[in-house]
Amino acid sequence: MSEQININTTSHQSSLKACAACHRVFQVPVHWPVIACPVCQQAQLIPVTTGGNPPAIELILKPNLNPENLHDRLTQFCKGTPFAVPDLNPENLMNRILLLYWPMWLTDADLNGEWDAVFGYEYQVESTREQMGGSGWSSQKVIKTRIKEEPRKGFINRHYDNLISPALHTHQERLSQIGAYDINTMSAFQGGVFGQNIIEVNTLWPKDLDDFVKQELSKLASRDAQKAADAQHPKTFTYYGEFNNFHWTQAIMPIFTCFYEDEKGTRQAIAVNGQTGQVYGRRMASMKKAWLLTGILLVIATIIMLVLYFIIKDFSLCAASAFILAFIPAIRASTWNSKEKTKPPMA
Amino acid sequence: MQVPKYYFPGFEQIPSKLEGVLVFAPIPEKDKEQVRSYACPQCGGELKFDVNTSGMACIYCGFSAAVSTAVVGKDAQTFEFTLENIQAAEQEWETDRQLLHCDNCGAELSYPKGAIASSCPYCGSNKVNLSLPKTKSLRPQVLVPFKATPEALKPHIHEWLGKGWMHPKELKDIAQIEKLNPIYLPYWTFSAAIDANWEAEVGHYETEQYYDSSSKSYKTRQVLRWRWESGRVYHHFKDITVNGVHPNRINHEMLKAIEPFRLEDLVLFSPDYLVGMNVQAYETPLKDAWESARQNMRTATNQICHSDTGSSHVRNMSIDMDYDEEEWRYVLLPVYMAGYSFMNHHYNIMLNGQTGKMAGNKPVDWKKVRTITWLIALIAILISVIAGFISAFLSDGIVLFGGIMIGSIGIATSIALYVQAKKAERIS
């Protein structure tokens, strides 16, 4: 596999810092004060002295969201949380917002070789539906579509551009949380970002991605072979040829991060896709608020119960109903938090 | 990208819909050679298919050679009702013509649409010239070879002629049996899965208690109660055969009588099997044959749905039926056609070339049949009349009833005998 990567040797405006908790490494502007890890929010970033230069960044996807859009997205996110913790509100989140860029690899390559496949072709058959009633049998023609599998072989000689490959081990998980990016609107990286924004440093290098990229390129070849053979369904595909002229480009994608503190004082990270505005994070409910409301309802239930006792001398059914209803807020908040805790933290 | 057209063995290049990608598909099966000469390698005489050896044999020097083909049985290739197949079946039925060129004497022969193999009437050459339909599925792919030999069948024909009191006694001895002509007849076979939902009023007997005022006690009785019920039936019909010959050409009733053919013996088609034989191409189009097969399936499904009710009392049944996995194939099945003359009249015989089952017309000795039927009727009437007298004399109604019963049975028997004789004259 011949390959080409550019190494960054000019980023003097930023320094490498790592999170003591999650060990992610970032390029942070040199003049910035000490900040917490923008991803896990659990520890401060500390300078790193070891490690080589990160690869040069060649492309950047600029964020699409302005502050108003971002505020709206966060408002929508906070809305609907029952008994939300006091810190979980859009204003607090906006005050802590930080634009982070995270890396991806874009791979270009040539494929040249033989392929062998079985494709599915649709065809139509004439079938029949019949009915028997008082007037005898009646028939109705029915056209059904079936698929026949046929072998195909051939050659492919094509160039593929901008195949997205992960630069972080958590690439796939992060995309599943905040959604994909449209990379067609990327622009050339000018370098100004180094002095203004924090950039996450890649953990995967092209040498780690050999199998992944070949597999993805084979999928592209399969799609193209299917198109060339005018087939509707892929069944099997094997590529026997060479993968040549690899070119690796590092691109960075925008993500807004912020946090709020839950009742225990733990920071909960929130991430917003800088292009689409898709928000991800846990929305914790306040158990204190829920228990307070439950207590109020219990007091009201007790008062009603006593009144009923003095009026009708029997309160068994009403009392039971009122007591059960009083616990609804606490139960609701508890089940909500249990569900939110099943969400993995920001990847 | 420059690649030879046949780079992959068994594959050829086909047009690609995308630049930079070459596509190869399996080479379609080409038509086999259309004209084959069947001359004996030893003496140059004519070769014919020999039923005894199931191979090619020379009628002059005794040379024989096996026909190389495979027994495929019921696993023989089937076809679906694709729109292409249906369209091709309709077009080829309208336009296909049967032509034969004799390679021996050069005669150009135009044969009836039905004939797909024959011998030259001028020089007697049996160089088989097949005029095959363009669509592969509409050519015979499989056939059941002849197994029963004419020599073995002839004694059975004599035995068959001698059977039955209705026929002339001397038929067996003086009937002039002609040569048995082997012919392959076209058949369609159909398979389909049906999924039928039925709804009907089903009657069930229930025991009911009632008060009998005459005996002033409670008794029980059986009452038929009707209620609406529904059910679902799946069934897979396999290899329903429909003959593909026009009724004007062959007596369908007689053909039905020599069925069934055992499709387990189906072999892959080889022109060798047709040498010295007549072969009839299909005349009933696929569409009509499928309609006929579906008629059989409808009747059978109706019966299956009735038995699914679990009662013999069913009324107002309605059925919604979906077909699936419909498949068909075109096969050739072996039949011997023969005739015999008796008292200046000609009669036909048909024999199953695989099982030897026989059917045909037989003359009826009407004088004998009429005498016996009248005799039975007269005896029955006589018994009734005598019973009437005895009844009047003894004032006993049972005797009269018995007499009338015997009389009725006798008359019915004589009518049945007459009908039977009529049928036997048509087909035995």
PDB file of C-alpha atoms in Angstrom, chain A residues 114-115 123-132 137 139 143-144 146 151-158 224-225 227-230, chain B residues 1 3 7 11 16-22 24-26 80-83 86 294 298 317-326:
ATOM      1  CA  GLU A 114     -10.787  -8.493 -10.906  1.00  0.00           C
ATOM      2  CA  TRP A 115     -14.039  -8.981  -9.078  1.00  0.00           C
ATOM      3  CA  TYR A 123     -38.160 -10.038 -12.717  1.00  0.00           C
ATOM      4  CA  GLN A 124     -41.889 -10.286 -12.911  1.00  0.00           C
ATOM      5  CA  VAL A 125     -44.118 -13.316 -12.997  1.00  0.00           C
ATOM      6  CA  GLU A 126     -47.790 -13.630 -13.655  1.00  0.00           C
ATOM      7  CA  SER A 127     -49.700 -15.209 -10.815  1.00  0.00           C
ATOM      8  CA  THR A 128     -53.369 -15.689 -10.066  1.00  0.00           C
ATOM      9  CA  ARG A 129     -55.828 -14.960  -7.284  1.00  0.00           C
ATOM     10  CA  GLU A 130     -59.134 -16.782  -7.486  1.00  0.00           C
ATOM     11  CA  GLN A 131     -62.396 -16.537  -5.643  1.00  0.00           C
ATOM     12  CA  MET A 132     -65.260 -18.957  -5.395  1.00  0.00           C
ATOM     13  CA  TRP A 137     -65.039 -19.116  -9.725  1.00  0.00           C
ATOM     14  CA  SER A 139     -59.886 -15.218 -11.547  1.00  0.00           C
ATOM     15  CA  ILE A 143     -48.074  -9.559 -11.212  1.00  0.00           C
ATOM     16  CA  LYS A 144     -45.442 -10.517  -8.628  1.00  0.00           C
ATOM     17  CA  ARG A 146     -39.217 -12.029  -7.746  1.00  0.00           C
ATOM     18  CA  PRO A 151     -23.065 -14.769 -11.236  1.00  0.00           C
ATOM     19  CA  ARG A 152     -21.097 -11.885 -12.677  1.00  0.00           C
ATOM     20  CA  LYS A 153     -17.361 -11.338 -13.016  1.00  0.00           C
ATOM     21  CA  GLY A 154     -15.334  -8.422 -14.227  1.00  0.00           C
ATOM     22  CA  PHE A 155     -12.659  -5.818 -13.845  1.00  0.00           C
ATOM     23  CA  ILE A 156     -12.655  -2.533 -12.024  1.00  0.00           C
ATOM     24  CA  ASN A 157     -10.294   0.365 -12.590  1.00  0.00           C
ATOM     25  CA  ARG A 158     -11.581   3.338 -10.651  1.00  0.00           C
ATOM     26  CA  ASP A 224     -20.108   0.250  -8.526  1.00  0.00           C
ATOM     27  CA  ALA A 225     -19.950  -3.302  -9.919  1.00  0.00           C
ATOM     28  CA  LYS A 227     -24.426  -0.505 -10.861  1.00  0.00           C
ATOM     29  CA  ALA A 228     -22.312  -1.520 -13.873  1.00  0.00           C
ATOM     30  CA  ALA A 229     -24.020  -4.925 -14.052  1.00  0.00           C
ATOM     31  CA  ASP A 230     -27.423  -3.220 -13.814  1.00  0.00           C
TER      32      ASP A 230
ATOM     33  CA  MET B   1      -9.310  -1.126 -20.116  1.00  0.00           C
ATOM     34  CA  VAL B   3      -9.667  -7.265 -21.948  1.00  0.00           C
ATOM     35  CA  TYR B   7     -11.376 -13.635 -20.514  1.00  0.00           C
ATOM     36  CA  PHE B  11     -18.394 -15.974 -19.386  1.00  0.00           C
ATOM     37  CA  SER B  16     -21.473  -2.029 -18.589  1.00  0.00           C
ATOM     38  CA  LYS B  17     -23.521   0.796 -17.120  1.00  0.00           C
ATOM     39  CA  LEU B  18     -20.505   2.424 -15.445  1.00  0.00           C
ATOM     40  CA  GLU B  19     -17.229   3.675 -16.793  1.00  0.00           C
ATOM     41  CA  GLY B  20     -14.172   1.911 -15.385  1.00  0.00           C
ATOM     42  CA  VAL B  21     -15.993  -1.340 -14.684  1.00  0.00           C
ATOM     43  CA  LEU B  22     -16.123  -4.278 -17.123  1.00  0.00           C
ATOM     44  CA  PHE B  24     -18.905 -10.497 -17.736  1.00  0.00           C
ATOM     45  CA  ALA B  25     -21.966 -12.760 -17.593  1.00  0.00           C
ATOM     46  CA  PRO B  26     -22.342 -16.526 -18.180  1.00  0.00           C
ATOM     47  CA  GLU B  80     -41.854 -19.850 -14.069  1.00  0.00           C
ATOM     48  CA  PHE B  81     -44.647 -17.808 -15.605  1.00  0.00           C
ATOM     49  CA  THR B  82     -42.383 -14.878 -16.368  1.00  0.00           C
ATOM     50  CA  LEU B  83     -43.843 -12.192 -18.560  1.00  0.00           C
ATOM     51  CA  ILE B  86     -45.881 -15.949 -21.531  1.00  0.00           C
ATOM     52  CA  ARG B 294     -56.025 -24.524 -12.703  1.00  0.00           C
ATOM     53  CA  ARG B 298     -59.858 -25.443  -8.213  1.00  0.00           C
ATOM     54  CA  MET B 317     -68.939 -22.040   0.810  1.00  0.00           C
ATOM     55  CA  SER B 318     -66.747 -19.218  -0.470  1.00  0.00           C
ATOM     56  CA  ILE B 319     -63.010 -19.550  -1.136  1.00  0.00           C
ATOM     57  CA  ASP B 320     -60.282 -16.924  -1.627  1.00  0.00           C
ATOM     58  CA  MET B 321     -57.274 -18.618  -3.171  1.00  0.00           C
ATOM     59  CA  ASP B 322     -53.771 -17.308  -3.886  1.00  0.00           C
ATOM     60  CA  TYR B 323     -51.346 -19.164  -6.137  1.00  0.00           C
ATOM     61  CA  ASP B 324     -47.614 -19.161  -5.541  1.00  0.00           C
ATOM     62  CA  GLU B 325     -44.518 -20.995  -6.837  1.00  0.00           C
ATOM     63  CA  GLU B 326     -46.257 -21.677 -10.135  1.00  0.00           C
TER      64      GLU B 326
END
